[in-house]
Coordinates of C-alpha atoms and ligand atoms in Angstrom, one line a residue:
Chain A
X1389 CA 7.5 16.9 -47.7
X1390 CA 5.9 15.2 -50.6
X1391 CA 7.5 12.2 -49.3
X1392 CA 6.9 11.7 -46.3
X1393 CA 3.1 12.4 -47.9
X1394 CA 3.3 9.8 -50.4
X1395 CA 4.4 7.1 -48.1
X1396 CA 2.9 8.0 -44.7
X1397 CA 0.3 5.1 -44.8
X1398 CA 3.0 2.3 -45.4
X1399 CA 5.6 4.2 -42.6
X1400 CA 2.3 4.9 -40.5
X1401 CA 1.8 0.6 -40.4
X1402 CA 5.3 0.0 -40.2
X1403 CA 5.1 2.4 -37.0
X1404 CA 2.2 0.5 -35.7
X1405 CA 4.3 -2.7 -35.3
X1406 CA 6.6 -0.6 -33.3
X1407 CA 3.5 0.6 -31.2
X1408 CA 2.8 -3.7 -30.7
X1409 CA 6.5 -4.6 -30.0
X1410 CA 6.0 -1.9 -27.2
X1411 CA 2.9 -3.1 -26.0
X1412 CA 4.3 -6.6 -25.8
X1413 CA 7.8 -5.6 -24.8
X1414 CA 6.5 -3.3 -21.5
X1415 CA 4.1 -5.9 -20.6
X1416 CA 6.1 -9.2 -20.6
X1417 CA 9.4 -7.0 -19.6
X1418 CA 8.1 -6.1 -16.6
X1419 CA 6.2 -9.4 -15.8
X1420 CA 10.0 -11.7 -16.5
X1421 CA 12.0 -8.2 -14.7
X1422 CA 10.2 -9.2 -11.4
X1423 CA 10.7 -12.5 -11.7
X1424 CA 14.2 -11.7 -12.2
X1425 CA 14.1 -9.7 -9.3
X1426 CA 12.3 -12.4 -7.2
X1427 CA 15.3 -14.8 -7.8
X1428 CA 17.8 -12.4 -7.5
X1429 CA 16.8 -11.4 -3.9
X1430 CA 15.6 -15.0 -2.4
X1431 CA 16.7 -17.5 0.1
X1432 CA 17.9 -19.7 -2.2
X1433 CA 21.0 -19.3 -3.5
X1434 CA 20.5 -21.5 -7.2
X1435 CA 17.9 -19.0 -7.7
X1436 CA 19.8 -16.2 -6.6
X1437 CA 22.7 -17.2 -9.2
X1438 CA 20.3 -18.4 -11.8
X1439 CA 19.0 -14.5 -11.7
X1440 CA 22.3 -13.1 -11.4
X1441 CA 24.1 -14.6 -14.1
X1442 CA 20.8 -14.0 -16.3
X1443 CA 21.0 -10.6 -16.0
X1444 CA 24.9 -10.1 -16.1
X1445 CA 24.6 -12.1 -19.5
X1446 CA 21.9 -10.2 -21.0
X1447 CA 23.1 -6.8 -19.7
X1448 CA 26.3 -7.0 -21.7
X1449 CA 25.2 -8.7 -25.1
X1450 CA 24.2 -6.2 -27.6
X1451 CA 20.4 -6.1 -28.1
X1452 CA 21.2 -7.1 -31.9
X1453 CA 23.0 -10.5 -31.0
X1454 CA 20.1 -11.0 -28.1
X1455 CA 17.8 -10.7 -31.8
X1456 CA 19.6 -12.4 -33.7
X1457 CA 20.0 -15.6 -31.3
X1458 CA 16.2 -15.6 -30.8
X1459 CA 15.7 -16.1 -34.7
X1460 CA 19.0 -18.1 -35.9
X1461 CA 19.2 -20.1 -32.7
X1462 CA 16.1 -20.4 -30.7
X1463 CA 14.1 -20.6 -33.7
X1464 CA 15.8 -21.9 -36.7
X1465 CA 18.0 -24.4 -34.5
X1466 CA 15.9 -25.7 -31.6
X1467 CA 12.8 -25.4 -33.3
X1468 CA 10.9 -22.3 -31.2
X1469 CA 8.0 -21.4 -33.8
X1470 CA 5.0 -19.0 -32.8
X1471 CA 3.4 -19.1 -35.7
X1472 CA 2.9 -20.6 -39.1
X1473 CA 2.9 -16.9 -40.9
X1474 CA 6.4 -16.3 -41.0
X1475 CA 5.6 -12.4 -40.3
X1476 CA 3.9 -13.4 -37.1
X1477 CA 6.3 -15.4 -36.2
X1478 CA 9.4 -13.0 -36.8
X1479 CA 7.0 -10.6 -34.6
X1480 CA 6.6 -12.9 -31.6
X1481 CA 10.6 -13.8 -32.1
X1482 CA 11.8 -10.4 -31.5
X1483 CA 9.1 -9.4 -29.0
X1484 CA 10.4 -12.2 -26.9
X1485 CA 14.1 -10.8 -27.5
X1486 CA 13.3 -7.7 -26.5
X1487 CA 11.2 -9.0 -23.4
X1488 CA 14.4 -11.0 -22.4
X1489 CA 16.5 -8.3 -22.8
X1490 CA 14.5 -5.5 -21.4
X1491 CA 13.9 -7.9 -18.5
X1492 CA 17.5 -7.6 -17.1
X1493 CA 17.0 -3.9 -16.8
X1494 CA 14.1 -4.3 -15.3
X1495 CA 15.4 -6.4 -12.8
X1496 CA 18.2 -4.1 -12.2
X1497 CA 16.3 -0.9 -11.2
X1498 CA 14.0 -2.5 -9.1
X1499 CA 16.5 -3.6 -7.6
X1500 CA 17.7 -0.8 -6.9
X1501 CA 14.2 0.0 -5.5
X1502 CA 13.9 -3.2 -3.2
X1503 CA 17.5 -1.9 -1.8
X1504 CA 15.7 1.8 -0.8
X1505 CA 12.9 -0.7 1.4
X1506 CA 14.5 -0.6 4.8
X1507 CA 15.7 -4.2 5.6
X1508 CA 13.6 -3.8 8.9
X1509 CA 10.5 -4.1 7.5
X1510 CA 11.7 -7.4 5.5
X1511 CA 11.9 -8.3 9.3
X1512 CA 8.7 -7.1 11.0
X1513 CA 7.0 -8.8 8.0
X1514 CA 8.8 -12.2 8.3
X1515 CA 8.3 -11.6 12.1
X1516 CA 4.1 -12.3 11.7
X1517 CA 4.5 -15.2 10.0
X1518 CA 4.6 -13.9 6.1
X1519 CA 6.6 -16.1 4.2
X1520 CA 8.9 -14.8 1.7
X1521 CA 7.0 -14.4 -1.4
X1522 CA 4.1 -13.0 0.6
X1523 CA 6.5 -10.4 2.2
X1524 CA 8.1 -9.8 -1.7
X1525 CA 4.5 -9.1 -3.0
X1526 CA 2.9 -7.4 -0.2
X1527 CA 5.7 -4.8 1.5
X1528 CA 8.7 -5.2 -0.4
X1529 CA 7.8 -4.8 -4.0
X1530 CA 5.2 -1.9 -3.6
X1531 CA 7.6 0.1 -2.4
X1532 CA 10.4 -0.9 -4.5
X1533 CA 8.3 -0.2 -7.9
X1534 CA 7.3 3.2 -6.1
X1535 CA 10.6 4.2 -5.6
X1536 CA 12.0 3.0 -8.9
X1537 CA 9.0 4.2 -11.3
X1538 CA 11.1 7.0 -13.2
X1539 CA 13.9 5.1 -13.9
X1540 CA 11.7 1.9 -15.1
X1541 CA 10.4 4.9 -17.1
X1542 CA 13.4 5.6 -18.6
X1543 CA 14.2 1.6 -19.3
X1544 CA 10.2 2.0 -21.3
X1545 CA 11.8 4.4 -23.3
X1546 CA 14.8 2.7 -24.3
X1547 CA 12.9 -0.6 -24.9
X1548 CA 10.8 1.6 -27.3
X1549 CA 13.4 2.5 -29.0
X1550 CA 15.0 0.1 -29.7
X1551 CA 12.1 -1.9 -31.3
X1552 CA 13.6 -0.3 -34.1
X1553 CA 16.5 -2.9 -34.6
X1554 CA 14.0 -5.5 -35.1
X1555 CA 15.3 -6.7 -38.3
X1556 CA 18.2 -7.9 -36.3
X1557 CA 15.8 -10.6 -35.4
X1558 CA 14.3 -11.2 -38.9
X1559 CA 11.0 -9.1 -39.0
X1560 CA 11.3 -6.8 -42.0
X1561 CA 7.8 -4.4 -41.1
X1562 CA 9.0 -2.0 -38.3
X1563 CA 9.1 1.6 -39.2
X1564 CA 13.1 1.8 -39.1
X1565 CA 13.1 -0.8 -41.7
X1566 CA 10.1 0.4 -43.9
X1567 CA 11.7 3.9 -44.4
X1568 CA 14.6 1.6 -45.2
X1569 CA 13.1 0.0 -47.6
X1570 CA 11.5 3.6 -48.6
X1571 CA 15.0 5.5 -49.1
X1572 CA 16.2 2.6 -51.5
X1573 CA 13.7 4.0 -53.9
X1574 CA 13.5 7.5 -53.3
X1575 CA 16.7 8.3 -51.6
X1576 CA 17.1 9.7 -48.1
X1577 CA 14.5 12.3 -47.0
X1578 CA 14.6 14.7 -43.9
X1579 CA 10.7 15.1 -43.9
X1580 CA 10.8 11.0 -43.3
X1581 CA 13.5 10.7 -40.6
X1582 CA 11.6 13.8 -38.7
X1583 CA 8.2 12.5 -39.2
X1584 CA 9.2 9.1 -37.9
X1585 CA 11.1 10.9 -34.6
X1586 CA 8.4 12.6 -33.9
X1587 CA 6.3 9.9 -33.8
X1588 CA 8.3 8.1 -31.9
X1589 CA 8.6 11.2 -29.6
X1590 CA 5.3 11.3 -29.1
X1591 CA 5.3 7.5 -27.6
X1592 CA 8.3 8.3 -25.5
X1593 CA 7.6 11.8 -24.5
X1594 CA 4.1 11.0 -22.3
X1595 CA 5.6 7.8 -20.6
X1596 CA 8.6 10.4 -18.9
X1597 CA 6.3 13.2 -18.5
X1598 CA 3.9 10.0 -17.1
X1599 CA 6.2 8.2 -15.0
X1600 CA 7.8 11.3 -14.2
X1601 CA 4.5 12.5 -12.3
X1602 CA 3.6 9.3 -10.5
X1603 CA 6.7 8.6 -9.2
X1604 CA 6.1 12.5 -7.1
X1605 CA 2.7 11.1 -6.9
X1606 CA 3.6 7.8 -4.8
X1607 CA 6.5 8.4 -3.0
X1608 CA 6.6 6.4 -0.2
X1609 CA 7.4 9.0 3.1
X1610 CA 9.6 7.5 5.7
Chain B
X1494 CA 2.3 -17.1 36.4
X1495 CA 1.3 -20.2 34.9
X1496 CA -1.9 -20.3 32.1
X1497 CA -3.9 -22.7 31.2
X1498 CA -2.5 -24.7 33.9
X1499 CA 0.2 -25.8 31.7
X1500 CA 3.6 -25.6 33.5
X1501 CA 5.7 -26.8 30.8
X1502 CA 8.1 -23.9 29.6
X1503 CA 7.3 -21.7 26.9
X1504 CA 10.3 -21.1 25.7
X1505 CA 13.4 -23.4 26.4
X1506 CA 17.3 -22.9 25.3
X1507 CA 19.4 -25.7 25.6
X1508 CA 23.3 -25.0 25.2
X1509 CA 22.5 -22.3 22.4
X1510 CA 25.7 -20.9 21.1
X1511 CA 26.1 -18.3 18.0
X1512 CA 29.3 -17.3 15.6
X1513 CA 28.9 -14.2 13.5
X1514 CA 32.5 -15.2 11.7
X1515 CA 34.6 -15.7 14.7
X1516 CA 32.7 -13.7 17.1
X1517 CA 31.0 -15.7 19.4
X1518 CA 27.9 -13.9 20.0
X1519 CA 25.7 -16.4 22.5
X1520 CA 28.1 -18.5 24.4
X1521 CA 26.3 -21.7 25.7
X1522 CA 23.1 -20.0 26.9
X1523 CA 20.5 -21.7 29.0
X1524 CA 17.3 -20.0 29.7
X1525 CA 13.8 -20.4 30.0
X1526 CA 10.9 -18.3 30.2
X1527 CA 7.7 -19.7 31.9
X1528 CA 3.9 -19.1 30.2
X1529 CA 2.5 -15.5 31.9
X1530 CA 6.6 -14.1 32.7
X1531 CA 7.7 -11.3 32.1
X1532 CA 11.4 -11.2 31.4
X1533 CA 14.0 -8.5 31.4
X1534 CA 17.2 -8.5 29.6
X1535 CA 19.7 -6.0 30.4
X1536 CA 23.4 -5.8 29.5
X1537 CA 25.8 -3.5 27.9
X1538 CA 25.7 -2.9 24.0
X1539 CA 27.3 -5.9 21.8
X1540 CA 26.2 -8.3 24.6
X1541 CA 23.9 -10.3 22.1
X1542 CA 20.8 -9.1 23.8
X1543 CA 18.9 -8.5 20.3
X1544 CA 20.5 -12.0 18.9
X1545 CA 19.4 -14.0 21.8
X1546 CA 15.9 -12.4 21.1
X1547 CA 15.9 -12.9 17.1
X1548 CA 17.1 -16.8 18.0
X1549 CA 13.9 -17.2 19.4
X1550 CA 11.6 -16.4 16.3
X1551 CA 14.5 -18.0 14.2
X1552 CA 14.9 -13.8 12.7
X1553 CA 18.8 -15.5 13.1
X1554 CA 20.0 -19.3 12.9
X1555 CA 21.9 -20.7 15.8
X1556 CA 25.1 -22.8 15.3
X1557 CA 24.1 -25.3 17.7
X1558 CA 21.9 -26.2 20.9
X1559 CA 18.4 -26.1 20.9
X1560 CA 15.5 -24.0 21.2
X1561 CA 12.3 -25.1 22.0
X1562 CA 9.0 -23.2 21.6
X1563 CA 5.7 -24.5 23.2
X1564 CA 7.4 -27.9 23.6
X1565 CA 8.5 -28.1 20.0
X1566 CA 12.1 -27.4 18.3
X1567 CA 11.7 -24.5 16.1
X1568 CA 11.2 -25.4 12.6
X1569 CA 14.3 -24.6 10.5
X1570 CA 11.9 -23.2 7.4
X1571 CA 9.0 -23.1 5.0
X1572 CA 5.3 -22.9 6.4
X1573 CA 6.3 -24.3 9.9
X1574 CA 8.8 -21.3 10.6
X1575 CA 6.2 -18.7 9.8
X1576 CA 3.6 -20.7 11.5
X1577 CA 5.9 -20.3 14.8
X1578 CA 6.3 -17.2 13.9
X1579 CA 2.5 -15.7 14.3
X1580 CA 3.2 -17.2 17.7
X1581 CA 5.5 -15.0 19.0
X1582 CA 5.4 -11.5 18.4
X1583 CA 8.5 -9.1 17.4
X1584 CA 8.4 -5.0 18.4
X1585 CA 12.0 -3.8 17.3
X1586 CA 13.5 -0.4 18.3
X1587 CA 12.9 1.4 14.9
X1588 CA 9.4 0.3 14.9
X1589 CA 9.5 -0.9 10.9
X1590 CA 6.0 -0.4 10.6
X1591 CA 5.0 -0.8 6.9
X1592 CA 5.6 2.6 5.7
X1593 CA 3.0 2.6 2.5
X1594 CA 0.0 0.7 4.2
X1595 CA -1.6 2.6 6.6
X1596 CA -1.8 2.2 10.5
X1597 CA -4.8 0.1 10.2
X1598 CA -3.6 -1.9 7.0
X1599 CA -0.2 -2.7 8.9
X1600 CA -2.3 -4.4 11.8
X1601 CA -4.7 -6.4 9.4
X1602 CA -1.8 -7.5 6.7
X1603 CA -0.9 -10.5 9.5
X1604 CA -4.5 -11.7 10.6
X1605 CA -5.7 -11.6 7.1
X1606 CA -2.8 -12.7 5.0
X1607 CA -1.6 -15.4 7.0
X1608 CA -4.8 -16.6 9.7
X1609 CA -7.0 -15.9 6.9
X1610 CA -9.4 -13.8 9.3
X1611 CA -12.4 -11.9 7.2
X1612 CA -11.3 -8.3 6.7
X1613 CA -14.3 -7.2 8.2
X1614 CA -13.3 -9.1 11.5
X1615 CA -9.7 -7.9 10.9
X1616 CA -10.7 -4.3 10.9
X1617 CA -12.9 -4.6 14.1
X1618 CA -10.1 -6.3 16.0
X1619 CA -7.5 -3.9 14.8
X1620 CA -9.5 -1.0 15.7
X1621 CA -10.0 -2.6 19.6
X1622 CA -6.3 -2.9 19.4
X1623 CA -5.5 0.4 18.2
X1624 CA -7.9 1.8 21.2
X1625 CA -6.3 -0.2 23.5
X1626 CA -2.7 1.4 22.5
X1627 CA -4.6 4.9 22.6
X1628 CA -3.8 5.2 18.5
X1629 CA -7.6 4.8 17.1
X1630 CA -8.0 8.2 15.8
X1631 CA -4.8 8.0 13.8
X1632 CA -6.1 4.2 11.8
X1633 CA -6.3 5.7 8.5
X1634 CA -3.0 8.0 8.7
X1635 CA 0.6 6.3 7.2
X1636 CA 3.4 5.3 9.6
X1637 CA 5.2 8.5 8.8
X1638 CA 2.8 10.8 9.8
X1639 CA 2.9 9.8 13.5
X1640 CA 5.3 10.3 16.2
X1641 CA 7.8 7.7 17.1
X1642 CA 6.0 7.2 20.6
X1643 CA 3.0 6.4 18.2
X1644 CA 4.4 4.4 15.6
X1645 CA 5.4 1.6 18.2
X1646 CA 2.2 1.3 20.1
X1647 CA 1.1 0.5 16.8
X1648 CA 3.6 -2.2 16.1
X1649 CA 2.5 -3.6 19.5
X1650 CA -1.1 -3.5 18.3
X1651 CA 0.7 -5.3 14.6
X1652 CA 2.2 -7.8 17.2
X1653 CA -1.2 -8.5 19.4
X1654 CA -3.4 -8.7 16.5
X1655 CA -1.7 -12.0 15.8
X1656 CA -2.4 -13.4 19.0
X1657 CA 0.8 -14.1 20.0
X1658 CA 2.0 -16.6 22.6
X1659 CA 4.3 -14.9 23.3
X1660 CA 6.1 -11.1 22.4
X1661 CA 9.8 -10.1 22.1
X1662 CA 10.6 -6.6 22.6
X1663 CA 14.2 -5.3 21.5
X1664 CA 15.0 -2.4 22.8
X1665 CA 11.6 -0.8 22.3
X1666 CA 11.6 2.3 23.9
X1667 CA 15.7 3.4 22.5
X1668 CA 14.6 5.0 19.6
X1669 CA 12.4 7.5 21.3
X1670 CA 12.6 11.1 22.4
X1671 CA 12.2 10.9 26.3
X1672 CA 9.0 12.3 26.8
X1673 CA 7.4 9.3 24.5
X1674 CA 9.0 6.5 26.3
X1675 CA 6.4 6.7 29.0
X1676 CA 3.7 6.0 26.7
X1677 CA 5.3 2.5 25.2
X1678 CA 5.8 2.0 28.8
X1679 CA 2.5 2.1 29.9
X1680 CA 0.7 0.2 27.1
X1681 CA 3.6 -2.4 27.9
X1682 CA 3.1 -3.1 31.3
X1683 CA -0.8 -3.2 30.8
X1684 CA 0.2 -6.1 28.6
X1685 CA 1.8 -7.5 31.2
X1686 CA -0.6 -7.2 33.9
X1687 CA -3.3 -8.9 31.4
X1688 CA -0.8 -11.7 31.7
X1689 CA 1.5 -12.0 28.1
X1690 CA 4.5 -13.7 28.3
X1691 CA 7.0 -11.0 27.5
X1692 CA 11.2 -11.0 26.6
X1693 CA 11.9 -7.2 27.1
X1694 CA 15.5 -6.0 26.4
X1695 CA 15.2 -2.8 28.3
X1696 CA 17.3 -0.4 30.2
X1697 CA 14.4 1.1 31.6
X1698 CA 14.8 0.4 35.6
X1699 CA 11.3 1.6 36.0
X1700 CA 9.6 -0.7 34.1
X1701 CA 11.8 -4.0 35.2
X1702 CA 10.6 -3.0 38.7
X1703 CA 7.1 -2.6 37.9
X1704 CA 6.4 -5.2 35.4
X1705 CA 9.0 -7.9 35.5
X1706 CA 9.5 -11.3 37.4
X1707 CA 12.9 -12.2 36.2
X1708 CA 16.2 -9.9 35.5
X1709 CA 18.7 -11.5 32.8
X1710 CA 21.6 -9.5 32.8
X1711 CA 23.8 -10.4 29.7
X1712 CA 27.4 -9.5 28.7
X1713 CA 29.7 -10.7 26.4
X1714 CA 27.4 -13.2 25.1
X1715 CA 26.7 -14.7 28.6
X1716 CA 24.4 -14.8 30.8
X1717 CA 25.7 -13.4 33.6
X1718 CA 23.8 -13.3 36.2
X1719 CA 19.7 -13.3 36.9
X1720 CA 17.5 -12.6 39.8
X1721 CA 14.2 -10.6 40.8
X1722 CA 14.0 -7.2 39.6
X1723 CA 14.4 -5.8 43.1
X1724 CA 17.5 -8.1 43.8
X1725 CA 19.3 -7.2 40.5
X1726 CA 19.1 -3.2 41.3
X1727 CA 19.9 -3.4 44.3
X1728 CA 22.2 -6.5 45.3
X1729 CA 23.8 -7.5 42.1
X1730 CA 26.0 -10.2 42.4
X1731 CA 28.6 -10.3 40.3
X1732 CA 31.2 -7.2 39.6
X1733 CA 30.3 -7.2 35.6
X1734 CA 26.6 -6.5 36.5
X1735 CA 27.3 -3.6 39.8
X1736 CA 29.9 -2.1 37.3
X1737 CA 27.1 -1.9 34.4
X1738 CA 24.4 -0.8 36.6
X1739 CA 26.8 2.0 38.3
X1740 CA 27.2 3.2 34.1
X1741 CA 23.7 3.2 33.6
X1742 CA 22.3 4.6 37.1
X1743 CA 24.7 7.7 37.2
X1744 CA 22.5 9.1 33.5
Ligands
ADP191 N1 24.4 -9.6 11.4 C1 25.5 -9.5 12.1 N2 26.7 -9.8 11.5 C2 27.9 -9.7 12.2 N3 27.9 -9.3 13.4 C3 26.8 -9.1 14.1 C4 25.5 -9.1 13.4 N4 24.6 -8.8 14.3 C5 25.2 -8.5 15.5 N5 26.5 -8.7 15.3 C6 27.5 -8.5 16.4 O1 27.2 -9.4 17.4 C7 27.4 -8.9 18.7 C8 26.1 -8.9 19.5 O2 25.2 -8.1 18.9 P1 23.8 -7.8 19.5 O3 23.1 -9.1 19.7 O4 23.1 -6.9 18.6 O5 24.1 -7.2 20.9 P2 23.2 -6.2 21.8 O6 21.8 -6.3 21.3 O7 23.3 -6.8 23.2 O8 23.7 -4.9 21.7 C9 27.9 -7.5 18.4 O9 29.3 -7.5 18.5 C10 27.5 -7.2 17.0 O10 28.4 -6.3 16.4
MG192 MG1 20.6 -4.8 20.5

């Protein structure tokens, strides 16, 4: 216990730039997921194949290469650079990983959702003149996040989680790697491993309990 | 039956013909429907009935032939197509109202979103619309909590609120438990006695009598045969059209 004690404040910062990648990861995952999304269900087929191959690519790399490309290759080889501070820019690198990774799964379940909207209703909105992005945003969408909100829940979760392999992509502050760093000096200690699940736990838990709830909350009744 | 004066066609085919694979689902078809007609199409299942009527709001692409709408070709995509398509107005047999907007949103979303009308004008004009297909009281309920009778007098009110030049029903009234089709019915043929210009795919007997000028009958992705409602019932002409009728008259 005296541990976890002694070394909450660095773990409790290390945490916190879990907390951020989050932030950053939900936000920008689900922004690039329905762009995805967009591409994979339009009229034109470059986009359509542009999206598919995207997410076929993505899906099937391990989230560590994903990392480790943004930092060796997008960054160190073609230049990418967010920031001066190396820190802040090993955060921003593996943020973006994670987005781009994330994103696929995104894509996938709402998919799944936009596959639940009855196709007539793609019709009766194209039939008053909507064109295809306006029926996307306005009737097909909607419904698809509604019916897809506790499995994009469960995508959350996983994205949380795995902030912890950020190292993979060069930053060196996340929790997993701070108690890391911890155990090389004092050794391995329970009280540390369960004080950082439960704090992860108590990110994860509220978002399925959350999305859990809305998704009974705005069903869409056919 | 003509508007404005204008005697020009409003909707023209020219030699249309249609391939789903190898099936040959509109087979040279030549039609027209004047400004103010009301015209039924009637024909066995698999015909191409609902083709022919998605053809005309380009819903499907034809192989080759022409369509004209209001004396223009139909656009083949982009702003034009769904410009042409505000013009002419779609009820389908499953209704596919907008099932998380509510009545009053799933009349408004076309006026606002792609006229640009002021929602307050929007609102006013769907709620006329939604008294005129008896469904005011229901405005702020969802799709699902109404009767199927219901649900498509509010798709015609989604179709009218766009002004249409014209409106394409498919099968409107197929979908329905008997004692609603009278309802669609009614509110249709009011439409057509305030003078729209109306493609009906129907089997309903009554209403071709009551309501239409014109009776396509269509098989095999042909236009068989067409004549006055009164004619077609009771003098068809051609054995493919007295064999489908004696089907449909003896249920
Ligand atoms: N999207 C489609 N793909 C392939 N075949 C189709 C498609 N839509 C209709 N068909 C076929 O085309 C023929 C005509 O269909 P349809 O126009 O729906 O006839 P109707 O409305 O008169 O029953 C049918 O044989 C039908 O199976
Ligand atoms: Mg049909």
């Amino acid at each position: 216990m005296d541990e976890l004690i002694k070394y909450a404040p660095e773990l409790a910062l290390g945490f916190w730039e879990n907390v951020k990648l989050s932030l950053v990861g939900v936000v920008a995952s689900l922004i690039l997921g329905t762009i995805l999304v967009a591409m994979r269900v339009s009229p034109t087929p470059v986009l359509r194949a542009a999206g598919t191959v995207y997410v076929n690519v993505i899906r099937n790399t391990p989230l560590t290469l994903v990392l480790a490309f943004s930092a060796l290759g997008l960054s160190d080889q073609l230049g990418l650079v967010f920031s001066e501070m190396p820190t802040t820019n090993s955060f921003w690198i593996v943020a973006m990983g994670l987005s781009a990774y994330t994103s696929a799964f995104v894509c996938e379940a709402l998919r799944a959702g936009v596959n639940t909207v009855p196709l007539g209703q793609a019709e009766a909105a194209r039939a008053i003149g909507l064109t295809f992005i306006q029926s996307l945003t306005m009737i097909i969408l909607p419904q698809a996040f509604r019916a897809v909100i506790a499995p994009l829940g469960s995508v959350m979760i996983a994205m949380i989680k795995n902030t912890t392999v950020a190292t993979a992509g060069g930053f060196l502050l996340d929790a997993a790697a701070t108690m890391k760093e911890v155990f090389d000096t004092t050794g391995a200690s329970i009280p540390i491993f369960l004080g950082l699940v439960v704090a992860f736990m108590a990110l994860t838990l509220p978002i399925g309990f959350l999305t859990g709830w809305l998704a009974r909350r705005l069903a869409v009744v056919r | 039956m003509t508007e404005n004066g204008d005697a020009t066609p409003l909707v023209q085919l020219e030699n249309v013909n249609k391939h789903f694979g190898a099936l040959h689902v509109l087979k040279n078809i030549n039609l027209t429907v004047s400004r103010g007609e009301v015209l039924v199409v009637i024909g066995p299942s698999g015909g191409g009935k609902s083709t022919l009527c998605r053809a005309i709001n380009r819903l499907e692409t034809i192989d080759d032939g022409k369509i004209i709408f209001d004396g223009q070709v139909l656009p083949a995509e982009g702003k034009a197509l769904a410009r042409l398509r505000s013009e002419v107005g779609m009820v389908f047999q499953s209704f596919n109202l907008f099932a998380h907007k509510t009545i009053r949103e799933n009349v408004t979303l076309g006026p606002t979103k792609v006229r640009g009308v002021a929602k307050d004008a929007a609102d006013k004009r769907a709620m006329e619309l939604l008294e005129r297909v008896g469904i005011a009281a229901q405005a702020d309920k969802y799709p699902a909590q109404l009767s199927g009778g219901q649900q498509q007098r509010v798709a015609i009110a989604r179709a009218l609120a766009m002004d249409p030049k014209m409106i394409l029903f498919d099968e409107p009234t197929s979908a329905l438990d008997p004692e609603m089709v009278q309802e669609v019915l009614d509110v249709m043929i009011g439409l057509a006695r305030d003078g729209m210009t109306m493609m009906v795919v129907t089997h309903e007997m009554g209403f071709a009598r009551r309501a239409a000028n014109r009776v396509v009958f269509m098989a095999d992705g042909q236009i068989v045969e067409e004549n006055t409602p009164d004619e077609f019932f009771t003098n068809a002409q051609t054995d493919r059209a007295r064999d489908f009728l004696s089907k449909i008259l003896t249920h």
